[in-house]
mmCIF file of C-alpha atoms and ligand atoms in Angstrom:
data_model
loop_
_atom_site.group_PDB
_atom_site.id
_atom_site.type_symbol
_atom_site.label_atom_id
_atom_site.label_comp_id
_atom_site.label_asym_id
_atom_site.label_seq_id
_atom_site.Cartn_x
_atom_site.Cartn_y
_atom_site.Cartn_z
ATOM 1 C CA UNK A 220 36.824 -21.224 5.929
ATOM 2 C CA UNK A 221 38.378 -18.334 4.016
ATOM 3 C CA UNK A 222 40.325 -19.601 1.078
ATOM 4 C CA UNK A 223 44.016 -18.614 0.524
ATOM 5 C CA UNK A 224 44.679 -16.562 -2.537
ATOM 6 C CA UNK A 225 47.185 -19.084 -3.970
ATOM 7 C CA UNK A 226 50.580 -18.019 -5.354
ATOM 8 C CA UNK A 227 51.477 -14.429 -5.020
ATOM 9 C CA UNK A 228 54.585 -12.509 -5.824
ATOM 10 C CA UNK A 229 56.434 -10.885 -2.915
ATOM 11 C CA UNK A 230 55.878 -7.377 -4.173
ATOM 12 C CA UNK A 231 55.326 -3.972 -2.716
ATOM 13 C CA UNK A 232 54.236 -2.361 -6.016
ATOM 14 C CA UNK A 233 51.822 0.518 -5.416
ATOM 15 C CA UNK A 234 52.691 0.566 -1.665
ATOM 16 C CA UNK A 235 54.196 3.232 0.474
ATOM 17 C CA UNK A 236 56.738 2.407 3.220
ATOM 18 C CA UNK A 237 58.361 4.667 5.878
ATOM 19 C CA UNK A 238 61.641 3.406 7.372
ATOM 20 C CA UNK A 239 63.037 5.400 10.300
ATOM 21 C CA UNK A 240 66.817 5.694 10.900
ATOM 22 C CA UNK A 241 67.483 4.457 7.358
ATOM 23 C CA UNK A 242 70.468 6.575 6.511
ATOM 24 C CA UNK A 243 72.728 3.592 7.365
ATOM 25 C CA UNK A 244 72.933 0.106 8.776
ATOM 26 C CA UNK A 245 69.954 -2.063 9.138
ATOM 27 C CA UNK A 246 67.512 0.723 8.128
ATOM 28 C CA UNK A 247 69.393 1.248 4.914
ATOM 29 C CA UNK A 248 69.229 -2.415 3.994
ATOM 30 C CA UNK A 249 65.451 -2.421 4.791
ATOM 31 C CA UNK A 250 64.919 0.579 2.579
ATOM 32 C CA UNK A 251 66.959 -1.047 -0.225
ATOM 33 C CA UNK A 252 64.886 -4.260 -0.005
ATOM 34 C CA UNK A 253 61.532 -2.581 0.062
ATOM 35 C CA UNK A 254 62.413 -0.183 -2.770
ATOM 36 C CA UNK A 255 63.684 -3.080 -4.749
ATOM 37 C CA UNK A 256 60.453 -4.915 -4.410
ATOM 38 C CA UNK A 257 58.636 -1.793 -5.704
ATOM 39 C CA UNK A 258 57.614 0.249 -2.711
ATOM 40 C CA UNK A 259 57.565 4.016 -2.682
ATOM 41 C CA UNK A 260 60.132 4.107 0.118
ATOM 42 C CA UNK A 261 60.613 7.061 2.455
ATOM 43 C CA UNK A 262 63.800 7.305 4.411
ATOM 44 C CA UNK A 263 63.766 9.227 7.718
ATOM 45 C CA UNK A 264 66.825 10.107 9.639
ATOM 46 C CA UNK A 265 68.326 12.724 11.864
ATOM 47 C CA UNK A 266 71.356 12.789 9.620
ATOM 48 C CA UNK A 267 70.337 14.545 6.473
ATOM 49 C CA UNK A 268 73.776 14.323 4.721
ATOM 50 C CA UNK A 269 73.772 10.508 5.045
ATOM 51 C CA UNK A 270 70.125 10.061 4.252
ATOM 52 C CA UNK A 271 70.563 12.109 0.996
ATOM 53 C CA UNK A 272 73.807 10.070 0.083
ATOM 54 C CA UNK A 273 71.949 6.724 0.864
ATOM 55 C CA UNK A 274 68.975 7.696 -1.205
ATOM 56 C CA UNK A 275 71.259 8.557 -4.257
ATOM 57 C CA UNK A 276 73.255 5.332 -3.796
ATOM 58 C CA UNK A 277 70.280 3.017 -3.416
ATOM 59 C CA UNK A 278 68.496 4.659 -6.455
ATOM 60 C CA UNK A 279 71.575 4.160 -8.603
ATOM 61 C CA UNK A 280 71.981 0.520 -7.446
ATOM 62 C CA UNK A 281 68.385 -0.245 -8.262
ATOM 63 C CA UNK A 282 68.521 1.683 -11.536
ATOM 64 C CA UNK A 283 71.544 -0.475 -12.630
ATOM 65 C CA UNK A 284 69.400 -3.547 -11.995
ATOM 66 C CA UNK A 285 66.667 -2.163 -14.274
ATOM 67 C CA UNK A 286 64.136 -1.428 -11.449
ATOM 68 C CA UNK A 287 62.346 1.813 -11.123
ATOM 69 C CA UNK A 288 63.147 2.953 -7.646
ATOM 70 C CA UNK A 289 61.020 5.523 -5.844
ATOM 71 C CA UNK A 290 62.982 6.608 -2.770
ATOM 72 C CA UNK A 291 62.527 9.751 -0.892
ATOM 73 C CA UNK A 292 64.267 11.058 2.224
ATOM 74 C CA UNK A 293 63.737 13.720 4.809
ATOM 75 C CA UNK A 294 65.255 14.821 8.110
ATOM 76 C CA UNK A 295 62.951 13.670 10.851
ATOM 77 C CA UNK A 296 63.904 13.399 14.527
ATOM 78 C CA UNK A 297 61.645 10.531 15.648
ATOM 79 C CA UNK A 298 61.758 11.913 19.203
ATOM 80 C CA UNK A 299 59.976 15.048 18.190
ATOM 81 C CA UNK A 300 56.191 14.216 18.250
ATOM 82 C CA UNK A 301 55.239 17.293 16.128
ATOM 83 C CA UNK A 302 57.838 16.575 13.383
ATOM 84 C CA UNK A 303 56.680 12.876 13.360
ATOM 85 C CA UNK A 304 53.058 13.882 13.030
ATOM 86 C CA UNK A 305 53.593 16.420 10.316
ATOM 87 C CA UNK A 306 56.028 14.243 8.321
ATOM 88 C CA UNK A 307 53.707 11.168 8.604
ATOM 89 C CA UNK A 308 50.668 13.175 7.389
ATOM 90 C CA UNK A 309 52.756 14.442 4.493
ATOM 91 C CA UNK A 310 53.836 10.904 3.442
ATOM 92 C CA UNK A 311 50.359 9.511 3.971
ATOM 93 C CA UNK A 312 48.344 12.249 2.289
ATOM 94 C CA UNK A 313 46.552 10.808 -0.683
ATOM 95 C CA UNK A 314 48.251 7.349 -0.761
ATOM 96 C CA UNK A 315 47.894 6.192 2.794
ATOM 97 C CA UNK A 316 50.820 4.285 4.341
ATOM 98 C CA UNK A 317 51.137 0.464 3.856
ATOM 99 C CA UNK A 318 54.339 -0.165 5.894
ATOM 100 C CA UNK A 319 56.013 1.463 8.863
ATOM 101 C CA UNK A 320 59.383 0.172 9.953
ATOM 102 C CA UNK A 321 60.460 1.558 13.292
ATOM 103 C CA UNK A 322 64.213 1.116 13.095
ATOM 104 C CA UNK A 323 65.888 4.295 14.514
ATOM 105 C CA UNK A 324 67.706 3.318 17.690
ATOM 106 C CA UNK A 325 70.584 4.212 19.943
ATOM 107 C CA UNK A 326 72.730 2.624 22.666
ATOM 108 C CA UNK A 327 75.811 3.293 24.747
ATOM 109 C CA UNK A 328 77.833 1.059 27.018
ATOM 110 C CA UNK A 329 76.889 1.964 30.623
ATOM 111 C CA UNK A 330 76.601 0.254 33.984
ATOM 112 C CA UNK A 331 73.355 0.972 35.956
ATOM 113 C CA UNK A 332 75.293 2.227 38.989
ATOM 114 C CA UNK A 333 76.966 4.952 36.908
ATOM 115 C CA UNK A 334 74.059 5.744 34.621
ATOM 116 C CA UNK A 335 72.604 9.221 34.664
ATOM 117 C CA UNK A 336 68.864 9.795 34.399
ATOM 118 C CA UNK A 337 69.568 11.704 31.244
ATOM 119 C CA UNK A 338 71.191 8.633 29.460
ATOM 120 C CA UNK A 339 68.399 6.424 30.651
ATOM 121 C CA UNK A 340 65.577 8.787 29.512
ATOM 122 C CA UNK A 341 67.338 9.558 26.193
ATOM 123 C CA UNK A 342 67.600 5.854 25.338
ATOM 124 C CA UNK A 343 63.992 5.122 26.269
ATOM 125 C CA UNK A 344 62.916 8.210 24.245
ATOM 126 C CA UNK A 345 64.685 7.238 21.011
ATOM 127 C CA UNK A 346 64.058 3.497 21.140
ATOM 128 C CA UNK A 347 60.661 3.245 22.744
ATOM 129 C CA UNK A 348 58.751 6.577 22.931
ATOM 130 C CA UNK A 349 59.636 7.481 19.388
ATOM 131 C CA UNK A 350 58.240 4.082 18.296
ATOM 132 C CA UNK A 351 54.994 5.037 19.978
ATOM 133 C CA UNK A 352 54.995 8.479 18.311
ATOM 134 C CA UNK A 353 55.522 6.931 14.885
ATOM 135 C CA UNK A 354 52.890 4.245 15.374
ATOM 136 C CA UNK A 355 50.427 6.742 16.704
ATOM 137 C CA UNK A 356 50.891 9.160 13.776
ATOM 138 C CA UNK A 357 50.842 6.346 11.160
ATOM 139 C CA UNK A 358 47.781 4.407 12.393
ATOM 140 C CA UNK A 359 45.167 6.449 10.521
ATOM 141 C CA UNK A 360 47.129 6.232 7.366
ATOM 142 C CA UNK A 361 47.786 2.486 7.827
ATOM 143 C CA UNK A 362 44.119 1.805 8.489
ATOM 144 C CA UNK A 363 43.288 3.084 5.017
ATOM 145 C CA UNK A 364 45.398 0.486 3.347
ATOM 146 C CA UNK A 365 44.475 -3.268 3.126
ATOM 147 C CA UNK A 366 47.200 -5.479 4.376
ATOM 148 C CA UNK A 367 49.098 -2.665 6.225
ATOM 149 C CA UNK A 368 51.855 -3.614 8.613
ATOM 150 C CA UNK A 369 54.214 -2.301 11.305
ATOM 151 C CA UNK A 370 57.563 -3.892 11.922
ATOM 152 C CA UNK A 371 59.463 -2.802 14.956
ATOM 153 C CA UNK A 372 63.208 -3.383 15.176
ATOM 154 C CA UNK A 373 63.750 -4.611 18.707
ATOM 155 C CA UNK A 374 66.743 -6.615 19.826
ATOM 156 C CA UNK A 375 67.785 -9.988 21.437
ATOM 157 C CA UNK A 376 68.562 -7.705 24.445
ATOM 158 C CA UNK A 377 64.852 -7.561 25.158
ATOM 159 C CA UNK A 378 65.179 -11.316 25.922
ATOM 160 C CA UNK A 379 68.523 -11.799 27.498
ATOM 161 C CA UNK A 380 69.929 -8.287 28.323
ATOM 162 C CA UNK A 381 73.079 -6.823 26.867
ATOM 163 C CA UNK A 382 73.421 -4.417 23.954
ATOM 164 C CA UNK A 383 75.173 -1.845 26.078
ATOM 165 C CA UNK A 384 73.173 -1.760 29.317
ATOM 166 C CA UNK A 385 69.850 -1.916 31.095
ATOM 167 C CA UNK A 386 68.637 1.252 29.450
ATOM 168 C CA UNK A 387 68.850 -0.444 26.030
ATOM 169 C CA UNK A 388 67.516 -3.828 27.111
ATOM 170 C CA UNK A 389 64.562 -2.163 28.966
ATOM 171 C CA UNK A 390 63.791 0.040 25.902
ATOM 172 C CA UNK A 391 63.736 -2.963 23.601
ATOM 173 C CA UNK A 392 61.630 -4.987 25.976
ATOM 174 C CA UNK A 393 59.224 -2.027 25.963
ATOM 175 C CA UNK A 394 59.138 -2.067 22.141
ATOM 176 C CA UNK A 395 58.144 -5.755 22.290
ATOM 177 C CA UNK A 396 55.372 -4.985 24.714
ATOM 178 C CA UNK A 397 54.156 -2.267 22.419
ATOM 179 C CA UNK A 398 54.248 -4.789 19.520
ATOM 180 C CA UNK A 399 52.181 -7.396 21.481
ATOM 181 C CA UNK A 400 49.632 -4.926 22.571
ATOM 182 C CA UNK A 401 49.244 -2.981 19.214
ATOM 183 C CA UNK A 402 48.809 -6.308 17.394
ATOM 184 C CA UNK A 403 45.613 -6.824 19.429
ATOM 185 C CA UNK A 404 44.519 -3.200 19.319
ATOM 186 C CA UNK A 405 44.911 -2.767 15.547
ATOM 187 C CA UNK A 406 43.680 -6.207 14.445
ATOM 188 C CA UNK A 407 42.324 -7.025 11.978
ATOM 189 C CA UNK A 408 43.270 -3.858 10.027
ATOM 190 C CA UNK A 409 47.055 -3.617 10.716
ATOM 191 C CA UNK A 410 49.480 -6.322 11.523
ATOM 192 C CA UNK A 411 52.297 -5.536 14.055
ATOM 193 C CA UNK A 412 55.435 -7.636 14.597
ATOM 194 C CA UNK A 413 58.984 -7.244 15.944
ATOM 195 C CA UNK A 414 62.296 -8.547 14.821
ATOM 196 C CA UNK A 415 65.050 -9.018 17.388
ATOM 197 C CA UNK A 416 68.438 -8.878 15.698
ATOM 198 C CA UNK A 417 71.697 -9.891 17.423
ATOM 199 C CA UNK A 418 75.224 -9.202 16.332
ATOM 200 C CA UNK A 419 74.623 -7.482 12.994
ATOM 201 C CA UNK A 420 77.541 -6.086 11.006
ATOM 202 C CA UNK A 421 76.770 -2.356 11.029
ATOM 203 C CA UNK A 422 78.976 0.643 11.823
ATOM 204 C CA UNK A 423 78.042 0.276 15.447
ATOM 205 C CA UNK A 424 79.312 -3.373 15.487
ATOM 206 C CA UNK A 425 82.477 -2.415 13.459
ATOM 207 C CA UNK A 426 83.316 0.338 15.853
ATOM 208 C CA UNK A 427 83.157 -2.224 18.809
ATOM 209 C CA UNK A 428 85.102 -5.080 17.175
ATOM 210 C CA UNK A 429 87.283 -3.676 14.479
ATOM 211 C CA UNK A 430 90.360 -3.604 16.806
ATOM 212 C CA UNK A 431 89.498 -6.670 18.771
ATOM 213 C CA UNK A 432 90.095 -9.675 16.425
ATOM 214 C CA UNK A 433 90.303 -12.144 19.352
ATOM 215 C CA UNK A 434 86.932 -10.994 20.670
ATOM 216 C CA UNK A 435 85.506 -11.425 17.109
ATOM 217 C CA UNK A 436 86.808 -14.992 16.963
ATOM 218 C CA UNK A 437 85.315 -15.722 20.337
ATOM 219 C CA UNK A 438 82.025 -14.278 19.074
ATOM 220 C CA UNK A 439 82.047 -16.382 16.004
ATOM 221 C CA UNK A 440 82.520 -19.526 17.953
ATOM 222 C CA UNK A 441 79.280 -18.625 19.868
ATOM 223 C CA UNK A 442 77.186 -18.441 16.689
ATOM 224 C CA UNK A 443 75.965 -21.812 15.347
ATOM 225 C CA UNK A 444 75.498 -20.524 11.871
ATOM 226 C CA UNK A 445 79.183 -19.492 12.025
ATOM 227 C CA UNK A 446 79.002 -15.963 10.671
ATOM 228 C CA UNK A 447 78.214 -12.441 11.737
ATOM 229 C CA UNK A 448 74.706 -11.360 10.669
ATOM 230 C CA UNK A 449 74.343 -8.913 7.824
ATOM 231 C CA UNK A 450 71.824 -5.998 7.656
ATOM 232 C CA UNK A 451 70.266 -7.885 4.703
ATOM 233 C CA UNK A 452 69.484 -10.806 6.925
ATOM 234 C CA UNK A 453 67.224 -8.437 8.909
ATOM 235 C CA UNK A 454 65.964 -6.734 5.759
ATOM 236 C CA UNK A 455 64.659 -10.012 4.378
ATOM 237 C CA UNK A 456 62.709 -10.849 7.582
ATOM 238 C CA UNK A 457 61.241 -7.373 7.671
ATOM 239 C CA UNK A 458 60.204 -7.453 4.005
ATOM 240 C CA UNK A 459 58.512 -10.912 4.694
ATOM 241 C CA UNK A 460 56.674 -9.638 7.866
ATOM 242 C CA UNK A 461 55.577 -6.466 6.059
ATOM 243 C CA UNK A 462 54.280 -8.390 3.064
ATOM 244 C CA UNK A 463 51.098 -10.312 2.241
ATOM 245 C CA UNK A 464 53.243 -13.497 2.623
ATOM 246 C CA UNK A 465 52.875 -12.906 6.429
ATOM 247 C CA UNK A 466 49.153 -12.147 6.271
ATOM 248 C CA UNK A 467 48.340 -14.437 9.097
ATOM 249 C CA UNK A 468 51.235 -13.349 11.353
ATOM 250 C CA UNK A 469 50.759 -10.654 13.981
ATOM 251 C CA UNK A 470 52.047 -9.908 17.492
ATOM 252 C CA UNK A 471 55.171 -12.052 16.920
ATOM 253 C CA UNK A 472 58.767 -11.379 18.009
ATOM 254 C CA UNK A 473 61.257 -12.994 15.595
ATOM 255 C CA UNK A 474 64.824 -13.562 16.872
ATOM 256 C CA UNK A 475 67.460 -13.208 14.163
ATOM 257 C CA UNK A 476 70.689 -14.303 15.765
ATOM 258 C CA UNK A 477 72.251 -17.134 13.784
ATOM 259 C CA UNK A 478 71.159 -19.479 16.580
ATOM 260 C CA UNK A 479 73.353 -17.784 19.178
ATOM 261 C CA UNK A 480 70.827 -17.109 21.887
ATOM 262 C CA UNK A 481 69.202 -20.407 22.496
ATOM 263 C CA UNK A 482 71.591 -23.106 21.438
HETATM 264 N N1 NAD B 226 73.552 -3.769 14.826
HETATM 265 C C1 NAD B 226 73.108 -4.674 15.661
HETATM 266 O O1 NAD B 226 73.832 -5.688 15.983
HETATM 267 C C2 NAD B 226 71.822 -4.549 16.273
HETATM 268 C C3 NAD B 226 71.382 -5.643 17.166
HETATM 269 C C4 NAD B 226 70.070 -5.521 17.700
HETATM 270 C C5 NAD B 226 69.196 -4.495 17.425
HETATM 271 N N2 NAD B 226 69.584 -3.481 16.556
HETATM 272 C C6 NAD B 226 68.686 -2.370 16.352
HETATM 273 O O2 NAD B 226 68.610 -2.151 14.951
HETATM 274 C C7 NAD B 226 68.372 -0.814 14.766
HETATM 275 C C8 NAD B 226 69.330 -0.182 13.714
HETATM 276 O O3 NAD B 226 70.625 -0.497 14.294
HETATM 277 P P1 NAD B 226 71.974 -0.192 13.388
HETATM 278 O O4 NAD B 226 72.952 -1.111 13.974
HETATM 279 O O5 NAD B 226 71.685 -0.196 11.963
HETATM 280 O O6 NAD B 226 72.306 1.239 13.948
HETATM 281 P P2 NAD B 226 73.050 2.521 13.321
HETATM 282 O O7 NAD B 226 73.559 3.324 14.424
HETATM 283 O O8 NAD B 226 73.973 1.991 12.275
HETATM 284 O O9 NAD B 226 71.854 3.273 12.572
HETATM 285 C C9 NAD B 226 70.804 3.880 13.348
HETATM 286 C C10 NAD B 226 70.265 5.044 12.476
HETATM 287 O O10 NAD B 226 69.208 5.706 13.245
HETATM 288 C C11 NAD B 226 69.383 7.088 13.163
HETATM 289 N N3 NAD B 226 68.780 7.759 14.352
HETATM 290 C C12 NAD B 226 69.235 7.665 15.612
HETATM 291 N N4 NAD B 226 68.460 8.485 16.429
HETATM 292 C C13 NAD B 226 67.534 9.043 15.549
HETATM 293 C C14 NAD B 226 66.385 9.899 15.799
HETATM 294 N N5 NAD B 226 66.168 10.369 16.938
HETATM 295 N N6 NAD B 226 65.620 10.238 14.706
HETATM 296 C C15 NAD B 226 65.891 9.747 13.461
HETATM 297 N N7 NAD B 226 66.883 8.933 13.185
HETATM 298 C C16 NAD B 226 67.749 8.584 14.295
HETATM 299 C C17 NAD B 226 70.919 7.338 13.085
HETATM 300 O O11 NAD B 226 71.216 8.622 12.530
HETATM 301 C C18 NAD B 226 71.303 6.196 12.219
HETATM 302 O O12 NAD B 226 71.366 6.460 10.812
HETATM 303 C C19 NAD B 226 68.320 -0.141 16.068
HETATM 304 O O13 NAD B 226 66.985 0.003 16.562
HETATM 305 C C20 NAD B 226 69.108 -1.088 16.935
HETATM 306 O O14 NAD B 226 68.822 -0.972 18.273
HETATM 307 C C21 NAD B 226 70.850 -3.569 16.018
#
């Protein structure tokens, strides 16, 4: 039987991580956590202005804590396979890539009967096809690094629907299928897991509930842990799954919902 290495620090020193859609929200918190734990962290986003601002803010925050952050950013539209391939090769050249976090996502509130093919396809492209593009481009770089990991940001909607509509739920169920399959295909070289957030306090959430205090109260009453989730709650789980602390975990879907979904 292989022996366990004993105590290890949760550290990403000497590792390189790519986080997509990290200019804001959950991706930003993930980038902050990984950079704080020592990773060279590469932020990709469509929104260059926000990505640059986030990179400066996170670097300052970590500097103040006496860490030595190494955060980079670039504008990458993850739905553009050529841009993804070129950017991934640029990041992985020389160092390889240790961690890929597929976080970029989109949704809209739509009923199926009124949904255009365009909306359906766009949502599938951003949430699912782009995850495939990023995984495909990263695999050769991940294979070069021992203990490499992919973490996909799925959603509770993959399990119970919601999140705006069928387009979103179907795209996230697809992400989880991709996770399950890739975990088998890439083992034992690269671990692949999903996290499934529910009700996390990002700009998206604020936009929906800021002017609906009664709805917010109702929501809180449905969450056993009695608070709205924070982006950091997701970042902690992502850091764990991406780290050597999760060295024997692959192909798993971890629901992070304060207990709301299955109470
Ligand atoms: N907030 C929640 O409650 C919640 C719940 C379940 C799942 N999620 C998932 O978590 C992830 C992050 O959500 P969030 O709430 O932080 O969203 P957000 O809208 O705050 O951030 C998403 C980021 O992705 C970027 N992005 C969108 N399309 C892109 C593209 N084509 N290429 C590159 N970047 C792109 C956006 O510019 C933005 O910075 C998403 O995958 C979302 O589906 C969120």
